[in-house]
Short mmCIF file of C-alpha atoms in Angstrom, two decimals:
data_model
loop_
_atom_site.label_atom_id
_atom_site.label_comp_id
_atom_site.label_asym_id
_atom_site.label_seq_id
_atom_site.Cartn_x
_atom_site.Cartn_y
_atom_site.Cartn_z
CA MET A 1 33.07 -30.08 -4.86
CA ILE A 2 36.17 -31.56 -3.28
CA ARG A 3 39.49 -30.23 -4.55
CA ARG A 4 42.61 -32.35 -4.21
CA PHE A 5 46.11 -31.33 -5.10
CA ASP A 6 48.90 -33.51 -6.44
CA ILE A 7 52.32 -33.39 -8.01
CA MET A 8 51.76 -32.39 -11.63
CA LEU A 9 53.03 -34.24 -14.69
CA LEU A 10 53.95 -32.70 -18.07
CA GLY A 11 53.85 -33.74 -21.69
CA ALA A 12 52.98 -36.92 -23.51
CA ASP A 13 55.61 -38.87 -21.55
CA TYR A 14 54.20 -37.71 -18.18
CA ASP A 15 57.47 -36.46 -16.69
CA LEU A 16 57.38 -34.76 -13.31
CA ALA A 17 56.71 -31.03 -13.62
CA ILE A 18 59.61 -29.18 -11.96
CA GLU A 19 60.09 -25.44 -11.68
CA ASN A 20 63.06 -23.79 -9.95
CA GLY A 21 64.11 -27.17 -8.56
CA ASP A 22 60.73 -27.89 -6.92
CA PHE A 23 57.81 -30.08 -7.91
CA ILE A 24 54.82 -28.19 -9.27
CA ILE A 25 51.69 -28.82 -7.23
CA GLY A 26 48.25 -28.32 -8.76
CA GLU A 27 44.67 -29.52 -8.82
CA GLY A 28 44.93 -33.12 -9.96
CA LEU A 29 41.42 -34.15 -11.09
CA ASN A 30 42.01 -33.89 -14.86
CA GLN A 31 45.40 -35.52 -14.52
CA GLN A 32 43.90 -38.36 -12.45
CA VAL A 33 41.17 -38.93 -15.05
CA ALA A 34 43.74 -39.07 -17.88
CA LEU A 35 45.99 -41.47 -16.00
CA LEU A 36 43.10 -43.81 -15.15
CA LEU A 37 41.97 -43.85 -18.78
CA LEU A 38 45.44 -44.55 -20.16
CA ALA A 39 46.55 -47.13 -17.56
CA GLY A 40 45.49 -50.71 -18.05
CA PRO A 41 45.03 -53.38 -15.41
CA GLY A 42 48.48 -54.23 -14.06
CA ASP A 43 50.08 -50.89 -14.96
CA ILE A 44 49.69 -49.39 -11.47
CA ARG A 45 51.85 -51.51 -9.19
CA HIS A 46 50.17 -50.80 -5.85
CA VAL A 47 46.65 -51.38 -7.29
CA PRO A 48 47.10 -53.97 -10.05
CA GLY A 49 43.40 -54.19 -10.98
CA LEU A 50 43.00 -50.43 -11.53
CA GLY A 51 42.98 -48.86 -14.98
CA VAL A 52 40.57 -48.54 -17.89
CA GLY A 53 43.04 -49.35 -20.69
CA LEU A 54 41.39 -46.99 -23.18
CA HIS A 55 43.61 -48.24 -26.03
CA ASN A 56 41.86 -51.63 -25.78
CA TYR A 57 38.56 -50.07 -26.87
CA THR A 58 39.61 -48.52 -30.19
CA LEU A 59 37.81 -51.11 -32.30
CA ASP A 60 35.14 -52.08 -29.78
CA GLU A 61 31.67 -51.86 -31.26
CA ASN A 62 29.84 -51.74 -27.93
CA PRO A 63 30.30 -48.34 -26.22
CA ALA A 64 28.54 -49.67 -23.10
CA ASP A 65 31.61 -51.80 -22.32
CA LEU A 66 33.86 -48.73 -22.12
CA ASN A 67 31.25 -46.77 -20.17
CA ARG A 68 30.93 -49.58 -17.60
CA ASN A 69 34.72 -49.95 -17.27
CA ILE A 70 35.17 -46.21 -16.78
CA ARG A 71 32.53 -46.07 -14.05
CA LEU A 72 33.91 -49.16 -12.28
CA ASN A 73 37.54 -48.00 -12.26
CA PHE A 74 36.76 -44.41 -11.34
CA LYS A 75 34.65 -45.64 -8.39
CA LYS A 76 37.58 -47.83 -7.23
CA ASP A 77 39.75 -44.70 -7.19
CA GLY A 78 37.24 -42.53 -5.27
CA LEU A 79 35.76 -40.65 -8.24
CA ARG A 80 32.07 -40.29 -9.00
CA VAL A 81 31.18 -40.26 -12.71
CA ASN A 82 28.27 -37.95 -13.43
CA LYS A 83 28.22 -38.38 -17.19
CA VAL A 84 30.11 -40.13 -19.98
CA MET A 85 29.57 -38.94 -23.56
CA GLN A 86 31.10 -40.84 -26.47
CA SER A 87 31.28 -40.14 -30.17
CA THR A 88 33.45 -41.69 -32.84
CA THR A 89 36.18 -39.09 -32.26
CA GLU A 90 35.67 -37.79 -28.72
CA LEU A 91 35.22 -39.02 -25.15
CA THR A 92 33.95 -36.54 -22.56
CA ILE A 93 33.75 -37.47 -18.89
CA ASP A 94 32.18 -35.40 -16.12
CA ALA A 95 33.65 -36.75 -12.88
CA GLU A 96 34.46 -35.45 -9.43
CA TYR A 97 35.95 -36.74 -6.22
CA ASP A 98 33.41 -38.61 -4.16
CA ASN A 99 32.52 -37.01 -0.82
CA VAL A 100 33.10 -40.24 1.12
#
């Protein structure tokens, strides 16, 4: 499994994590997954078509639409989705950085 490190973000407002005046660096896979799910198309300036826009699926009756959008956007960002599990209250995604 590939491990990538990134500048970490904190809290619900995703502020930069800073400790002793320095950015905190950590493994960024879970953070990357969360940001891709929350961002909608147009939210990420340098890649305007990237982002799942999870909030748009709250009343969607077809879970396959969300599953397809997750897989498409994660692939665009270099992530391989192994499994997506959805229930009425929970979304679980098993993803990892693609080896390519």
